[in-house]
Tab-separated table of C-alpha atoms in Angstrom:
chain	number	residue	atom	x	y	z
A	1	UNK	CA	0.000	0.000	0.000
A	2	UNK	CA	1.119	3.345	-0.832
A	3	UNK	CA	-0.676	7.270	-0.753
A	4	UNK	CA	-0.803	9.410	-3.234
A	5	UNK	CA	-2.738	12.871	-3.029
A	6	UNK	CA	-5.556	12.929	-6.155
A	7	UNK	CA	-5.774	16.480	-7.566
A	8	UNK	CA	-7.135	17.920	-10.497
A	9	UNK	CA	-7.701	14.658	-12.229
A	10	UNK	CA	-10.470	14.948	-14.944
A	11	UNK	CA	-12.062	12.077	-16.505
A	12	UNK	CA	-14.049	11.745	-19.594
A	13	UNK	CA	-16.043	9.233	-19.121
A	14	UNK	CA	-19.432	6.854	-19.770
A	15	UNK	CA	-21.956	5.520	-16.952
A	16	UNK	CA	-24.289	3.033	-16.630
A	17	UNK	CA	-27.169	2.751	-13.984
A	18	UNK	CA	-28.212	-0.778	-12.205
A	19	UNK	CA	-26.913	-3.503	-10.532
A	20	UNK	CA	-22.933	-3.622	-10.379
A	21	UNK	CA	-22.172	-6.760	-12.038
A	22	UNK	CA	-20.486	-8.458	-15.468
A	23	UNK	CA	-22.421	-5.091	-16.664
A	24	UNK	CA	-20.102	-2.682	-15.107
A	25	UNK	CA	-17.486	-4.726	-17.487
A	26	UNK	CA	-18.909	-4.379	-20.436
A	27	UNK	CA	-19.130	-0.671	-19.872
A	28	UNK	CA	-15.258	-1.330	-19.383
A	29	UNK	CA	-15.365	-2.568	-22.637
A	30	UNK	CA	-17.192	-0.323	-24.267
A	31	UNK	CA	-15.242	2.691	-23.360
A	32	UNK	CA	-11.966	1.010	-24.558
A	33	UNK	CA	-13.411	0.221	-27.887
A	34	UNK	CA	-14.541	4.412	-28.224
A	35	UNK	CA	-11.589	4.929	-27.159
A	36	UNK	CA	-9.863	3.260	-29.956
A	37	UNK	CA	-11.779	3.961	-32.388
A	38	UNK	CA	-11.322	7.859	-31.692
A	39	UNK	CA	-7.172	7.224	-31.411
A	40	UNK	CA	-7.608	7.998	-27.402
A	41	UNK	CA	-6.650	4.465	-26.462
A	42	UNK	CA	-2.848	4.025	-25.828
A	43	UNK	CA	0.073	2.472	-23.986
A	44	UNK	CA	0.093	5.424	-21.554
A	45	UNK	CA	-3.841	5.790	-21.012
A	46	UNK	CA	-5.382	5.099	-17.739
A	47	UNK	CA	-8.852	4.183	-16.846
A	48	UNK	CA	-10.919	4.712	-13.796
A	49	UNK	CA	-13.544	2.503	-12.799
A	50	UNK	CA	-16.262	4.514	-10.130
A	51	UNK	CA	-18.496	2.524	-8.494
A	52	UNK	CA	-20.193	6.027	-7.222
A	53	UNK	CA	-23.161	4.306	-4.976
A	54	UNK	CA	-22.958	2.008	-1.987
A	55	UNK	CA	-25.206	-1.103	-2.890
A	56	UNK	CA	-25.981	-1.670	0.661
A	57	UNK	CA	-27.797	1.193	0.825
A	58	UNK	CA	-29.140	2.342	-2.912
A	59	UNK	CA	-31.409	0.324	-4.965
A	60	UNK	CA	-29.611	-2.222	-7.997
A	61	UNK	CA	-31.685	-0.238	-10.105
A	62	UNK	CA	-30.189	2.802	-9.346
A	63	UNK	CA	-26.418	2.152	-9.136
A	64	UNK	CA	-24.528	4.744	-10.467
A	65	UNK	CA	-21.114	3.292	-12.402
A	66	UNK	CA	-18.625	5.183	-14.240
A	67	UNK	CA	-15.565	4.261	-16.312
A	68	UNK	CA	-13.570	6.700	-17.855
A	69	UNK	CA	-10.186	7.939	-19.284
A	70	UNK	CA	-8.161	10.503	-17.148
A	71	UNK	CA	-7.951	13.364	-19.438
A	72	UNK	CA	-6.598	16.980	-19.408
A	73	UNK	CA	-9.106	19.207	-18.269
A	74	UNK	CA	-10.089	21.093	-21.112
A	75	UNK	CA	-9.752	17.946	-23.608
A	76	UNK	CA	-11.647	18.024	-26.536
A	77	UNK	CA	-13.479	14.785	-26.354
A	78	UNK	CA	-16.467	13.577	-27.168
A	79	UNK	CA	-17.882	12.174	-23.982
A	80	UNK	CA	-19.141	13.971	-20.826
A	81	UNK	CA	-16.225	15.489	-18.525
A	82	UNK	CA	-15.949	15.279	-14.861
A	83	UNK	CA	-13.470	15.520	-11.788
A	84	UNK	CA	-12.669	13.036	-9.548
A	85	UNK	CA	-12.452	14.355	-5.800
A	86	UNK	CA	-9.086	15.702	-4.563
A	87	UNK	CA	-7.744	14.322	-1.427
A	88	UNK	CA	-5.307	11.425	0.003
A	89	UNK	CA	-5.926	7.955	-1.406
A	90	UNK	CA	-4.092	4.918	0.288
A	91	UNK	CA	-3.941	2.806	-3.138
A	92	UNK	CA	-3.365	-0.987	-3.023
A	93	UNK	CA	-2.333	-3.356	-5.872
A	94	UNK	CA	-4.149	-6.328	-6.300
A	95	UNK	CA	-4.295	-9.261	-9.044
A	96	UNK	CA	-6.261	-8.543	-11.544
A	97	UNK	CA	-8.263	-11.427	-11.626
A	98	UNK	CA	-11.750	-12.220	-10.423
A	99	UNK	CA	-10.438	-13.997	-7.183
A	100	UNK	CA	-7.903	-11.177	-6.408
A	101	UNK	CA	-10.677	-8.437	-6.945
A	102	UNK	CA	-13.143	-10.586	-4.771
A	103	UNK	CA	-10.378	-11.259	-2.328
A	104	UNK	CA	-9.922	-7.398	-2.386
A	105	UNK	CA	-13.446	-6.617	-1.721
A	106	UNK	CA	-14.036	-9.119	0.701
A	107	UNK	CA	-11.223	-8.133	3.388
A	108	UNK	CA	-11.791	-3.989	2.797
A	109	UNK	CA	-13.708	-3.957	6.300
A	110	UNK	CA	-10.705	-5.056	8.240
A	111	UNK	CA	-8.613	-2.349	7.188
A	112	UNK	CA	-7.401	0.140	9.357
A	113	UNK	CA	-7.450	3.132	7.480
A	114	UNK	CA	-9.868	5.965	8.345
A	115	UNK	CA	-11.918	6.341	5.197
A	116	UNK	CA	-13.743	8.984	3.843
A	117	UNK	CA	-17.074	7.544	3.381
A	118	UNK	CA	-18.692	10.858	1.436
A	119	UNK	CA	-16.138	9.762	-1.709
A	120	UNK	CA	-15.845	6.585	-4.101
A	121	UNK	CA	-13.350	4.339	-3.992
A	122	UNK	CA	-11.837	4.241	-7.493
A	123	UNK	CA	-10.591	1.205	-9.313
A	124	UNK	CA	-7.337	2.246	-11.588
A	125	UNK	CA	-5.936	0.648	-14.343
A	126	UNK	CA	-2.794	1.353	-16.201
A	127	UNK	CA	-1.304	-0.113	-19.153
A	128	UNK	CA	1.908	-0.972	-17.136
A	129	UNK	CA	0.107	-2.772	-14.976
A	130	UNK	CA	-2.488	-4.547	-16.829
A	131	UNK	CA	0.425	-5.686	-18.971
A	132	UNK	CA	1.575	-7.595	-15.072
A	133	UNK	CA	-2.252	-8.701	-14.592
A	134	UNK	CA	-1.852	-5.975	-12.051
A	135	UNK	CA	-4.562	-2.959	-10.857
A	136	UNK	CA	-5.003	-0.881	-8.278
A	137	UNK	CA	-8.006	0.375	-5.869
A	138	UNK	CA	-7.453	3.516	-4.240
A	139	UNK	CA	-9.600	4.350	-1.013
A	140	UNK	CA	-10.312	7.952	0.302
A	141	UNK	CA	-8.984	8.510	3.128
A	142	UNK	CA	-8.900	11.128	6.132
A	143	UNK	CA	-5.797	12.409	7.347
């Protein structure tokens, strides 16, 4: 685990609404594919995954996901624009496999950390690390 301070960071970005699930993937997919075909998509990109609700208390109909491309913030691109919330995030590599990302979500409650409840946590992936079947989750934390 390492921290890193998020600021400034602007996504553009797709969502999808309902229950998080092989969905939420596709979205994944979907966004890649744009990505491409508009040139976007390359060794250096980075993509956030945003589960923005918490499905113990929200609806599965109304889940709010997002997936999106870290972007400068006045790109010209043709998807919605947003930023992601500045603050410290302790950030944790984990396989990127079903089982690690289960294992991942599974264990969060016996961390330690003081989290910041009133902000996502976002799911990071990098071309570096995709390429080692690594990504990373980065919780909001108080300090």
């Amino acid at each position: 685990m390492k921290f890193e301070t998020f600021q400034g960071i602007t996504i553009a970005y797709m969502r999808r609404i309902g229950a998080y699930g092989p969905e939420n993937r596709q979205l994944m997919e979907n966004l890649k594919a744009f990505l491409a075909q508009h040139g976007l998509f390359h060794e250096k990109s980075t993509i956030l995954g945003i589960p923005l609700d918490n499905p113990a208390i929200i609806p599965a109909e109304q889940l709010r996901y997002d997936v999106g491309l870290i972007v400068p913030a006045h790109a010209a691109i043709p998807l919605p624009t947003r930023s992601i919330d500045d603050g410290t995030y302790a950030v944790f590599e984990v396989q990127h496999t079903q089982q690690g990302v289960s294992s991942f979500w599974q264990n969060i409650g016996q961390l330690t950390l003081s989290i910041d409840n009133t902000k996502p946590i976002i799911e990071r992936y990098s071309s570096p690390k995709i390429a080692e079947h690594l990504c990373e989750f980065c919780i909001p934390i108080i300090r």
